[in-house]
mmCIF file of C-alpha atoms in Angstrom:
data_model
loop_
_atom_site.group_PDB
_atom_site.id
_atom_site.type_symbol
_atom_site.label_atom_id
_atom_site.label_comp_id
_atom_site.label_asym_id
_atom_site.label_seq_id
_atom_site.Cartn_x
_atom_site.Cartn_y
_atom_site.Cartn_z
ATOM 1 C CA UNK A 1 163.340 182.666 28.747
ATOM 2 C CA UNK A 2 165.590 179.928 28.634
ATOM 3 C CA UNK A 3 167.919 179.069 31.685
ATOM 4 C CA UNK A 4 171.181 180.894 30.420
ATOM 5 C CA UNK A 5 175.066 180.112 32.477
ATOM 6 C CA UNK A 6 175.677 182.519 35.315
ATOM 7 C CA UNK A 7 179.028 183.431 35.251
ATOM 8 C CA UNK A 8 181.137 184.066 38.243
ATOM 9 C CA UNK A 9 183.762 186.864 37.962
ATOM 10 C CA UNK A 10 185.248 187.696 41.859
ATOM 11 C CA UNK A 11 188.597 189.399 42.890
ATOM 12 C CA UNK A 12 188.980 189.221 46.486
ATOM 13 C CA UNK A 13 191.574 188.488 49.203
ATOM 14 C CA UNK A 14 189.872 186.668 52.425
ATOM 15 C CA UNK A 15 188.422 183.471 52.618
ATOM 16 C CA UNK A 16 184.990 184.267 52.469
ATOM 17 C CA UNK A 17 185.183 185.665 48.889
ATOM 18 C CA UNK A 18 186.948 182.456 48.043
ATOM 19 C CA UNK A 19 186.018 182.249 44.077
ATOM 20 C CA UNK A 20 185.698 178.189 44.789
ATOM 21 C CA UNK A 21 183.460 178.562 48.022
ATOM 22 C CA UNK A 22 181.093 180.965 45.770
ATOM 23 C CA UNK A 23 180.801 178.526 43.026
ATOM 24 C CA UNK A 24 180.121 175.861 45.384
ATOM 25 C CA UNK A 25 177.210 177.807 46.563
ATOM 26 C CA UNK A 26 176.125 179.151 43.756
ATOM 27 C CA UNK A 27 175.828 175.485 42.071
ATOM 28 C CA UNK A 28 174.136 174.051 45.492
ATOM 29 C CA UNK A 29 171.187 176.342 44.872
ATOM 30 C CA UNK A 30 171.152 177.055 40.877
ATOM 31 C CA UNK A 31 169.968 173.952 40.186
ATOM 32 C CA UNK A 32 170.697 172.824 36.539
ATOM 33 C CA UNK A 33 172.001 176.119 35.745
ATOM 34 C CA UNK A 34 175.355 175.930 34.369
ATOM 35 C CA UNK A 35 177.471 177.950 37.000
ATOM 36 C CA UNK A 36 180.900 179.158 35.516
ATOM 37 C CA UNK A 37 183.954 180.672 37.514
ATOM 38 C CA UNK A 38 185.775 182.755 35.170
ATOM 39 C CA UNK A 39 188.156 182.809 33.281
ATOM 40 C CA UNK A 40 187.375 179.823 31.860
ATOM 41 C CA UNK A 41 188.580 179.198 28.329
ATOM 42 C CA UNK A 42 185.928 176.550 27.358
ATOM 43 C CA UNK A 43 182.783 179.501 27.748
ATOM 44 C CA UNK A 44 181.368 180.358 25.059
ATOM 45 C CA UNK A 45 180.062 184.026 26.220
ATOM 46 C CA UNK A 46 176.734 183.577 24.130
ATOM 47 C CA UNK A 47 175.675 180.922 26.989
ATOM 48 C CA UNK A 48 176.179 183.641 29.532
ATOM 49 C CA UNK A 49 172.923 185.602 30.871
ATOM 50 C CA UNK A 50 173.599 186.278 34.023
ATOM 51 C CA UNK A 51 177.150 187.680 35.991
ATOM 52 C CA UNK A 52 177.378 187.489 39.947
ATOM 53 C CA UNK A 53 180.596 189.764 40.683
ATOM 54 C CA UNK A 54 183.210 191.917 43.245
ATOM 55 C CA UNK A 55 185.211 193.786 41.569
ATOM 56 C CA UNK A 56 185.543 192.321 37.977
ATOM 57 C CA UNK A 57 188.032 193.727 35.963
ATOM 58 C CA UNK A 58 186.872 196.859 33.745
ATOM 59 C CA UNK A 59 185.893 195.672 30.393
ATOM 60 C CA UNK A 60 185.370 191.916 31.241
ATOM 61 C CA UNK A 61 181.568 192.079 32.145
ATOM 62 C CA UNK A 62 181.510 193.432 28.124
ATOM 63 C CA UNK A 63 182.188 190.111 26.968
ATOM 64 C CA UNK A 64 178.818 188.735 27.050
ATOM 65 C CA UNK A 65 176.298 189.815 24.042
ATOM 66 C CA UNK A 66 173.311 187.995 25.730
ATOM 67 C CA UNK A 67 173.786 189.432 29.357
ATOM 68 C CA UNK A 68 170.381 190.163 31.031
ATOM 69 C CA UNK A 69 171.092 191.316 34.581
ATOM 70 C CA UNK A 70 174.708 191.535 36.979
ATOM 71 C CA UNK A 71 174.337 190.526 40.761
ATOM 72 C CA UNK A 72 177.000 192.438 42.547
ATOM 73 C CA UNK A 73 177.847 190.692 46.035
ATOM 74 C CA UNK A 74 178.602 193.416 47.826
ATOM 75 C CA UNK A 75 176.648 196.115 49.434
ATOM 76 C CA UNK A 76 179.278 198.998 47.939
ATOM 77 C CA UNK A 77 178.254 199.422 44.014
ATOM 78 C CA UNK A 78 181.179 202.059 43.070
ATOM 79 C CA UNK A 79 183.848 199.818 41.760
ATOM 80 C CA UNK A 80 181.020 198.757 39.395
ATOM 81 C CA UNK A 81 179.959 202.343 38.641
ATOM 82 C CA UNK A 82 183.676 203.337 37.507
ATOM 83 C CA UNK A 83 183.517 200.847 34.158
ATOM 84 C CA UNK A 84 182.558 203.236 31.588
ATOM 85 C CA UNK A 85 182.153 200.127 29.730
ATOM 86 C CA UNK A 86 179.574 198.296 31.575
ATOM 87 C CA UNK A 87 176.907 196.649 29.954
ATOM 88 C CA UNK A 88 173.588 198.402 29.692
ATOM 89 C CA UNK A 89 171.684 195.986 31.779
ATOM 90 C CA UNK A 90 169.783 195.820 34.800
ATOM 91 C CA UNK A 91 172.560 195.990 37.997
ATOM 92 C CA UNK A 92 171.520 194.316 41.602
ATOM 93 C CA UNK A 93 172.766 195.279 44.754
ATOM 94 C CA UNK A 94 172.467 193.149 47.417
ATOM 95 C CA UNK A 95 169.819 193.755 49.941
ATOM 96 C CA UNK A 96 169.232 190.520 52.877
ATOM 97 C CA UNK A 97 168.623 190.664 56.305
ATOM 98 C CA UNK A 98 171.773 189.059 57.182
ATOM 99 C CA UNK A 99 173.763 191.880 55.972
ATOM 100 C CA UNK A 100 171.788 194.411 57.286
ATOM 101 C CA UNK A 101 172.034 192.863 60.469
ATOM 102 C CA UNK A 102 175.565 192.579 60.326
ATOM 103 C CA UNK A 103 176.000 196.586 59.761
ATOM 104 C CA UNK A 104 173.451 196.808 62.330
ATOM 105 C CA UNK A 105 175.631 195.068 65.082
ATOM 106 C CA UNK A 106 178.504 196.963 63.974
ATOM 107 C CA UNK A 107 177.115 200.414 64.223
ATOM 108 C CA UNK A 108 175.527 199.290 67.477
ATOM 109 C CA UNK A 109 178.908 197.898 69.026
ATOM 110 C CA UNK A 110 180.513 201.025 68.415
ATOM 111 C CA UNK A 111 178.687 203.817 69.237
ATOM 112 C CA UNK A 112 178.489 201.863 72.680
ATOM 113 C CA UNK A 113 182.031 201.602 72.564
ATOM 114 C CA UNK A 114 182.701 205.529 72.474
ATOM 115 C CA UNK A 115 179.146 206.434 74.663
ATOM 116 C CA UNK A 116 180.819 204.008 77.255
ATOM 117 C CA UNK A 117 183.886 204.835 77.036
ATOM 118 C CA UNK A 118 185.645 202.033 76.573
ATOM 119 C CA UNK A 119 189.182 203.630 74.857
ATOM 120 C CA UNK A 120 189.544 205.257 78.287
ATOM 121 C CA UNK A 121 188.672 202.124 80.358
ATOM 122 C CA UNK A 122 191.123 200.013 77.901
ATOM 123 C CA UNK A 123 193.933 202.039 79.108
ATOM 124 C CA UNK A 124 193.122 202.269 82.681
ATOM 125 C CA UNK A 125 193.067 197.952 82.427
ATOM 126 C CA UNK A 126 196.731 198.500 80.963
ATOM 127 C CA UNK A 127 198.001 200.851 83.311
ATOM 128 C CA UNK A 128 196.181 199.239 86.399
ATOM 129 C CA UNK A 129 193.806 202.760 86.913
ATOM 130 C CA UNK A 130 191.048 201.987 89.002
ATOM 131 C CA UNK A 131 189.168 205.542 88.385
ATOM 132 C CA UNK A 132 186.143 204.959 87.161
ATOM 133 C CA UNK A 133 184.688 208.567 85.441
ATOM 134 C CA UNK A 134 180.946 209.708 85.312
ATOM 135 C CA UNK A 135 179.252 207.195 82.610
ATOM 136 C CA UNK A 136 176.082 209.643 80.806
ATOM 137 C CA UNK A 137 173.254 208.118 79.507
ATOM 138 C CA UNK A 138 171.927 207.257 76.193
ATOM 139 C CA UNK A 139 169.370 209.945 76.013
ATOM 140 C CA UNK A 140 172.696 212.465 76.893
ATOM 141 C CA UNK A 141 173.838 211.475 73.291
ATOM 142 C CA UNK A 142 172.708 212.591 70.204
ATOM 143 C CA UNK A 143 174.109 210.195 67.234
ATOM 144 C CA UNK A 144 173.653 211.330 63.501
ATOM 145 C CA UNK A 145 173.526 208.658 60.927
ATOM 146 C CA UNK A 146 174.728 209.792 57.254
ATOM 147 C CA UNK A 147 172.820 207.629 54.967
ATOM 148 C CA UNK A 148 169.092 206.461 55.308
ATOM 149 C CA UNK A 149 169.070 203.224 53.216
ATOM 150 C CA UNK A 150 168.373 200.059 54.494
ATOM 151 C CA UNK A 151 171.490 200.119 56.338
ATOM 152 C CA UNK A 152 170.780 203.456 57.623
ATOM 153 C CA UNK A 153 167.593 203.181 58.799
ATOM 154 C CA UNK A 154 167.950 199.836 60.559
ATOM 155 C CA UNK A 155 171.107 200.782 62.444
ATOM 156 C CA UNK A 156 169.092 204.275 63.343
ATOM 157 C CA UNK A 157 166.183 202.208 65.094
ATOM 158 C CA UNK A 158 168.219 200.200 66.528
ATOM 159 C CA UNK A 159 170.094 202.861 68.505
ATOM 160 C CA UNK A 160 166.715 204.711 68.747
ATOM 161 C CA UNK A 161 165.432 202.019 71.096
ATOM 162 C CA UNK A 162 168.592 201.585 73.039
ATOM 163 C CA UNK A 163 167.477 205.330 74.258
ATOM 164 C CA UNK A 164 170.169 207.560 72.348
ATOM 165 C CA UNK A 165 168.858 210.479 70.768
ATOM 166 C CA UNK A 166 169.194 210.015 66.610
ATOM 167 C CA UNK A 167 168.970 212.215 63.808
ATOM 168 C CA UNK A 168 169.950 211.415 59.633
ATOM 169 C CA UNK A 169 171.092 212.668 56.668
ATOM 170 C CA UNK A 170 170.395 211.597 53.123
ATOM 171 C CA UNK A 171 170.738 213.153 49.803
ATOM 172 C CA UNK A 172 166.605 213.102 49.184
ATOM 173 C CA UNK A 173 164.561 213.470 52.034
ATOM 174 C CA UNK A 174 163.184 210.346 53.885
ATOM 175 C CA UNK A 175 160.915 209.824 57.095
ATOM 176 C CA UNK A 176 161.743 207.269 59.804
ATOM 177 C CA UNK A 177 159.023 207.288 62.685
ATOM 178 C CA UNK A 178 160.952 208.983 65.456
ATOM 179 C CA UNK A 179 163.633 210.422 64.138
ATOM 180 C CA UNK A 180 164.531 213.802 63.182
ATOM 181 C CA UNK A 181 165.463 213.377 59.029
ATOM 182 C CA UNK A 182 167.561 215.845 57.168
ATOM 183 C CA UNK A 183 167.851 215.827 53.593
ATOM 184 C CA UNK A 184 170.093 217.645 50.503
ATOM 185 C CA UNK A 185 172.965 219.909 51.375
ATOM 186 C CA UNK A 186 170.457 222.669 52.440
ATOM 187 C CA UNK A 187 169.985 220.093 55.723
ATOM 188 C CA UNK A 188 173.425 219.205 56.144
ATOM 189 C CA UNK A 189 174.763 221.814 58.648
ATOM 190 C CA UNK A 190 171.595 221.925 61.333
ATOM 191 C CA UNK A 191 172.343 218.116 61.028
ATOM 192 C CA UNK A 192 175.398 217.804 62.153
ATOM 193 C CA UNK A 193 175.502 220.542 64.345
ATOM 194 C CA UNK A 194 173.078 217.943 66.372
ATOM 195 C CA UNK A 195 175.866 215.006 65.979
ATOM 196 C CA UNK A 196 177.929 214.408 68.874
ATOM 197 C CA UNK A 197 178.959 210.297 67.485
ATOM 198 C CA UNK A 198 178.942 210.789 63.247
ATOM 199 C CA UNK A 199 177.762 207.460 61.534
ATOM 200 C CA UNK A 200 178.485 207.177 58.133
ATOM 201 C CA UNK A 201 176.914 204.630 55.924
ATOM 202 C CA UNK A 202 176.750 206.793 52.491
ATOM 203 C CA UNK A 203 177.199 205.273 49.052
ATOM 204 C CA UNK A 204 180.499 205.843 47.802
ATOM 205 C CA UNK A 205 179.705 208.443 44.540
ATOM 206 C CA UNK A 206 181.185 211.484 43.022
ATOM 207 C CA UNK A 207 178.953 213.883 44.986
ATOM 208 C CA UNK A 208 180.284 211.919 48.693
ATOM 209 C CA UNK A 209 184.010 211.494 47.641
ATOM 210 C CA UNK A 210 185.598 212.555 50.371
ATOM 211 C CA UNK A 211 182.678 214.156 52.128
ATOM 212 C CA UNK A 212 184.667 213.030 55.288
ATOM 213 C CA UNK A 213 186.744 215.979 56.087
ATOM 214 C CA UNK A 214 187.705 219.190 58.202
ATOM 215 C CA UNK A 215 184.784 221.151 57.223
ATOM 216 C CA UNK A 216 182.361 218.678 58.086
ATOM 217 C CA UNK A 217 184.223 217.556 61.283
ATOM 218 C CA UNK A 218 184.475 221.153 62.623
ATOM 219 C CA UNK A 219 180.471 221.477 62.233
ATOM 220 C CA UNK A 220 179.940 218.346 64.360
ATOM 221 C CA UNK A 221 178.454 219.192 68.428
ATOM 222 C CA UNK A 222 181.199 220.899 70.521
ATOM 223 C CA UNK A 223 179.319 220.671 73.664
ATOM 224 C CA UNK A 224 178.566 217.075 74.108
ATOM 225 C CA UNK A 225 178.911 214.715 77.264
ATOM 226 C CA UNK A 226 181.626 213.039 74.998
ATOM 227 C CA UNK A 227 183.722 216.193 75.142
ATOM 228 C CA UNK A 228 184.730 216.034 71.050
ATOM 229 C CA UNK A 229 183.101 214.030 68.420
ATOM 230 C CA UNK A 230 183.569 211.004 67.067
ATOM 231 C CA UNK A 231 183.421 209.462 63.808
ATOM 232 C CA UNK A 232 182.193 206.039 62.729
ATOM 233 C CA UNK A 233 182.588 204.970 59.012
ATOM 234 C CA UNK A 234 181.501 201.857 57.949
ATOM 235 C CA UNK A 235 180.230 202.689 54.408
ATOM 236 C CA UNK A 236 183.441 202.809 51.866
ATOM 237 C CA UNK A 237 187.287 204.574 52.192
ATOM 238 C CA UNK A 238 186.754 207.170 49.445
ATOM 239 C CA UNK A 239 184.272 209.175 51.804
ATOM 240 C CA UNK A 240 186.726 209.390 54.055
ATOM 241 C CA UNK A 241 189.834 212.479 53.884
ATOM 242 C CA UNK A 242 192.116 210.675 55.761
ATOM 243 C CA UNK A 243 194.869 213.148 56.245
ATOM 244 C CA UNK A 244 191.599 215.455 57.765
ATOM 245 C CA UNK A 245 190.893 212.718 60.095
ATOM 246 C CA UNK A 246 194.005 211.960 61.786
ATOM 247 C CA UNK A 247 194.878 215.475 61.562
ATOM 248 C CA UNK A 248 191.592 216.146 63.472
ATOM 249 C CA UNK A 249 192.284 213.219 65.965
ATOM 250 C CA UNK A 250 195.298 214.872 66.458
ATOM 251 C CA UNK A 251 194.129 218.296 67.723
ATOM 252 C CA UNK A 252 190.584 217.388 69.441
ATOM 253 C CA UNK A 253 188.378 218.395 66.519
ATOM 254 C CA UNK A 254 187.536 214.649 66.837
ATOM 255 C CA UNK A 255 187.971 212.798 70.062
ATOM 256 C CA UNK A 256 188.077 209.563 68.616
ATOM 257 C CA UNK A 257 187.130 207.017 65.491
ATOM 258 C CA UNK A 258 185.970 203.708 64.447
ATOM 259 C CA UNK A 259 187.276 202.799 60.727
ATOM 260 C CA UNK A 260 186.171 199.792 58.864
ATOM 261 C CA UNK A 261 187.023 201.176 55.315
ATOM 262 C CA UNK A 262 189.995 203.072 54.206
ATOM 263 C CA UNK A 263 190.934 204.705 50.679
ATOM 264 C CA UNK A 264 193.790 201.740 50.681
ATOM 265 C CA UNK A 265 193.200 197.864 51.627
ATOM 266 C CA UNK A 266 194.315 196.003 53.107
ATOM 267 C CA UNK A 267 195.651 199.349 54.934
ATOM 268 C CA UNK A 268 199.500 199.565 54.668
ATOM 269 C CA UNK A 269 201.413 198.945 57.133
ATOM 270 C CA UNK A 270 203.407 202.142 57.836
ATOM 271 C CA UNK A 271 199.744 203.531 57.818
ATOM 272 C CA UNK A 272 199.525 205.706 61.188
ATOM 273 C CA UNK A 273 195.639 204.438 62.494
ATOM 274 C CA UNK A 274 197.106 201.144 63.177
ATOM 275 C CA UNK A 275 198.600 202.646 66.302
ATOM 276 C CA UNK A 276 197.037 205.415 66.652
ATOM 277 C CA UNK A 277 195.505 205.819 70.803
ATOM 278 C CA UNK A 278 192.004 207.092 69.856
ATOM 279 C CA UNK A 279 191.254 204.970 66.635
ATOM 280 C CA UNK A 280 189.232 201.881 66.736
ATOM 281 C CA UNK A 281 190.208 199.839 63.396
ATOM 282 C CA UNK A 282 188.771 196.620 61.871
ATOM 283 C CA UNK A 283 189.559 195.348 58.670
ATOM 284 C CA UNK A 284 186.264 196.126 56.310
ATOM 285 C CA UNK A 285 184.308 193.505 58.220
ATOM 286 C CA UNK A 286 181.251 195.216 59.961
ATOM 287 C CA UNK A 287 179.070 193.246 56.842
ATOM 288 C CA UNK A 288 181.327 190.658 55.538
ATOM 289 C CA UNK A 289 178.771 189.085 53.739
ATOM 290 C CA UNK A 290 177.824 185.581 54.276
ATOM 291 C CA UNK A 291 178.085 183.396 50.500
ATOM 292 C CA UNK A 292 175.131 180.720 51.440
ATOM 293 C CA UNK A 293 172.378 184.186 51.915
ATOM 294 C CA UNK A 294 173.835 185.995 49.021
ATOM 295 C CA UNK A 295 173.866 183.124 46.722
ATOM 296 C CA UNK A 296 170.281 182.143 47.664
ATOM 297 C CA UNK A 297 169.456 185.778 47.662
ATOM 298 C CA UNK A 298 170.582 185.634 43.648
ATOM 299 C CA UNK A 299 169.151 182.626 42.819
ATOM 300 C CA UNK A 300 165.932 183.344 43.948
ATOM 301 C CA UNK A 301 165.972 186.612 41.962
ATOM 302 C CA UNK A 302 166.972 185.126 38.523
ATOM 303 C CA UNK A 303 163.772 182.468 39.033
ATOM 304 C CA UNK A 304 161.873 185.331 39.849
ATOM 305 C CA UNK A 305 162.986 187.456 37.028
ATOM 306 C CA UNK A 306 162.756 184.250 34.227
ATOM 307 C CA UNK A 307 159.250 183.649 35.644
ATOM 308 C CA UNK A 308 158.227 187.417 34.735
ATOM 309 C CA UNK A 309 158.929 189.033 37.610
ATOM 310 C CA UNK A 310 160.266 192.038 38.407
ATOM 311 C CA UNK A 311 163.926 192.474 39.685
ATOM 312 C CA UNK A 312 164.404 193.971 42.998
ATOM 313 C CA UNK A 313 167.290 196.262 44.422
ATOM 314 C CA UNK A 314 167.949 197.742 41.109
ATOM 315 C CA UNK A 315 171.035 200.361 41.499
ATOM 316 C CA UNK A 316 169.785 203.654 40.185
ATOM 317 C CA UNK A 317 172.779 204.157 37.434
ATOM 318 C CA UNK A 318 172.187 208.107 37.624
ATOM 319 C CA UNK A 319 172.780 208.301 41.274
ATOM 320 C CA UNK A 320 175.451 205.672 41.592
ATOM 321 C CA UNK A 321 173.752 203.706 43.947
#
């Protein structure tokens, strides 16, 4: 194989998905690859064999007859899986350490927030309460994690070996040395019926749109330490029902949350979690991902895969993720 261009096509708002700070990495590690933020109106689309993206524009990925493989540099596939027009190629999802131990912090911080909590200590600080309540421990707490992937299953050994009890959910069934695993929707109830803090780090597809609701809040442990349950979602904002969460914030079928994602962003601001008392919000950050990994991360795959290697992380296109 020849080295082909790898094109650049990135839509995103903060600073770190800066289209000029990813070509600048991209080109510090590519080599003499040809690296080419698009649009660019000089490309010829022949020259272009590889695409690194976030959230290209349906149809544009199309554009390039000699495309081998597309990089997406995100961990969330979906807004790739909704062009019905995407090239037939092989799709990557990114998979480093430094992302998973990003999500890993995250899920970490937070469930100590809520087992410790801190809401309730936050308020005594602003009304000057010195009243201290009885602090549980870990092994009091059971925490259910909804997805197993590598996200998953790090963040569930992590809390594992902080001393909280931890069980998981995934669509096909998986085994992670000491914990209890729970597979398909025949496992789903007896799952969370276990779940007194609700992690959710699911794939965004058709069968988990919305999956975040009433129903599944009402089935969560009723007779924890934390005296209602709490939700953590990390993964994307289409799991999540929102109306069913604040609506179950509102009368104790959830004691509190911690949203990173939301079916809007940035999240409006006449949106009702921004102030709401028992809702933890950050601004989908628990993994931002860091460009210098991510663009190593592809590089090294493309030399891999021109050398006759195999590509690794491939998104399954049938499952969506």
């Amino acid at each position: 194989m020849g080295k082909g261009a790898l094109a650049l096509l990135i839509n995103g708002g903060s600073e770190n998905w800066s289209s000029e700070r990813w070509k600048a990495r991209f080109e510090a590690v590519c080599g003499d690859r040809r690296v080419v933020l698009l649009p660019d109106a000089g490309l010829d689309p022949a020259e272009v064999h590889y695409a690194a993206v976030w959230k290209p524009v349906p149809g544009d990925l199309g554009a390039f007859p000699n495309l081998r493989a597309i990089f997406n540099l995100g961990a969330g596939v979906d807004a790739l899986m909704a062009d019905n027009s995407l090239p037939d190629v092989p799709l990557v999802r990114v998979a480093v350490p430094d992302l998973t131990n990003r999500m890993t912090e995250y899920v970490v911080l937070h469930v100590l927030m809520h087992h410790r909590q801190e809401l309730y200590l936050r308020e005594s600080q602003r009304v000057k309460r010195w009243a201290p309540d009885y602090q549980w421990a870990a092994s009091a707490i059971t925490v259910g994690v909804m997805g197993l992937g590598t996200l998953g299953a790090a963040s569930a050994q992590a809390l594992r070996a902080l001393g909280f009890r931890v069980v998981g959910w995934s669509r096909s069934e998986k085994r992670i040395d000491g914990i209890a695993c729970y597979h398909s929707a025949d496992g789903l109830d007896a799952f969370l019926r276990a779940t007194d803090i609700l992690v959710c780090l699911l794939p965004l597809t058709p069968d988990t749109n919305g999956i975040l609701n009433r129903d599944v809040f009402t089935k969560l442990n009723r007779n924890s330490p934390l005296g209602a349950p709490v939700l953590i979602n990390a993964g994307r904002g289409g799991l999540q029902n929102e109306a069913d969460i604040l609506a179950c914030l509102d009368d104790g079928t959830l004691g509190a949350a911690s949203l990173d994602v939301f079916e809007t962003e940035p999240l409006p601001e006449a949106s009702p979690f921004w102030s709401h008392p028992k809702v933890v919000l950050t601004p989908h950050n628990a993994a931002d991902t860091d460009a210098d990994e991510i663009s190593k991360y592809v590089a090294q795959q493309i030399a891999r895969f021109e050398a006759g290697g195999a590509l690794e992380n491939l998104v399954d296109r049938k499952r969506g993720y």
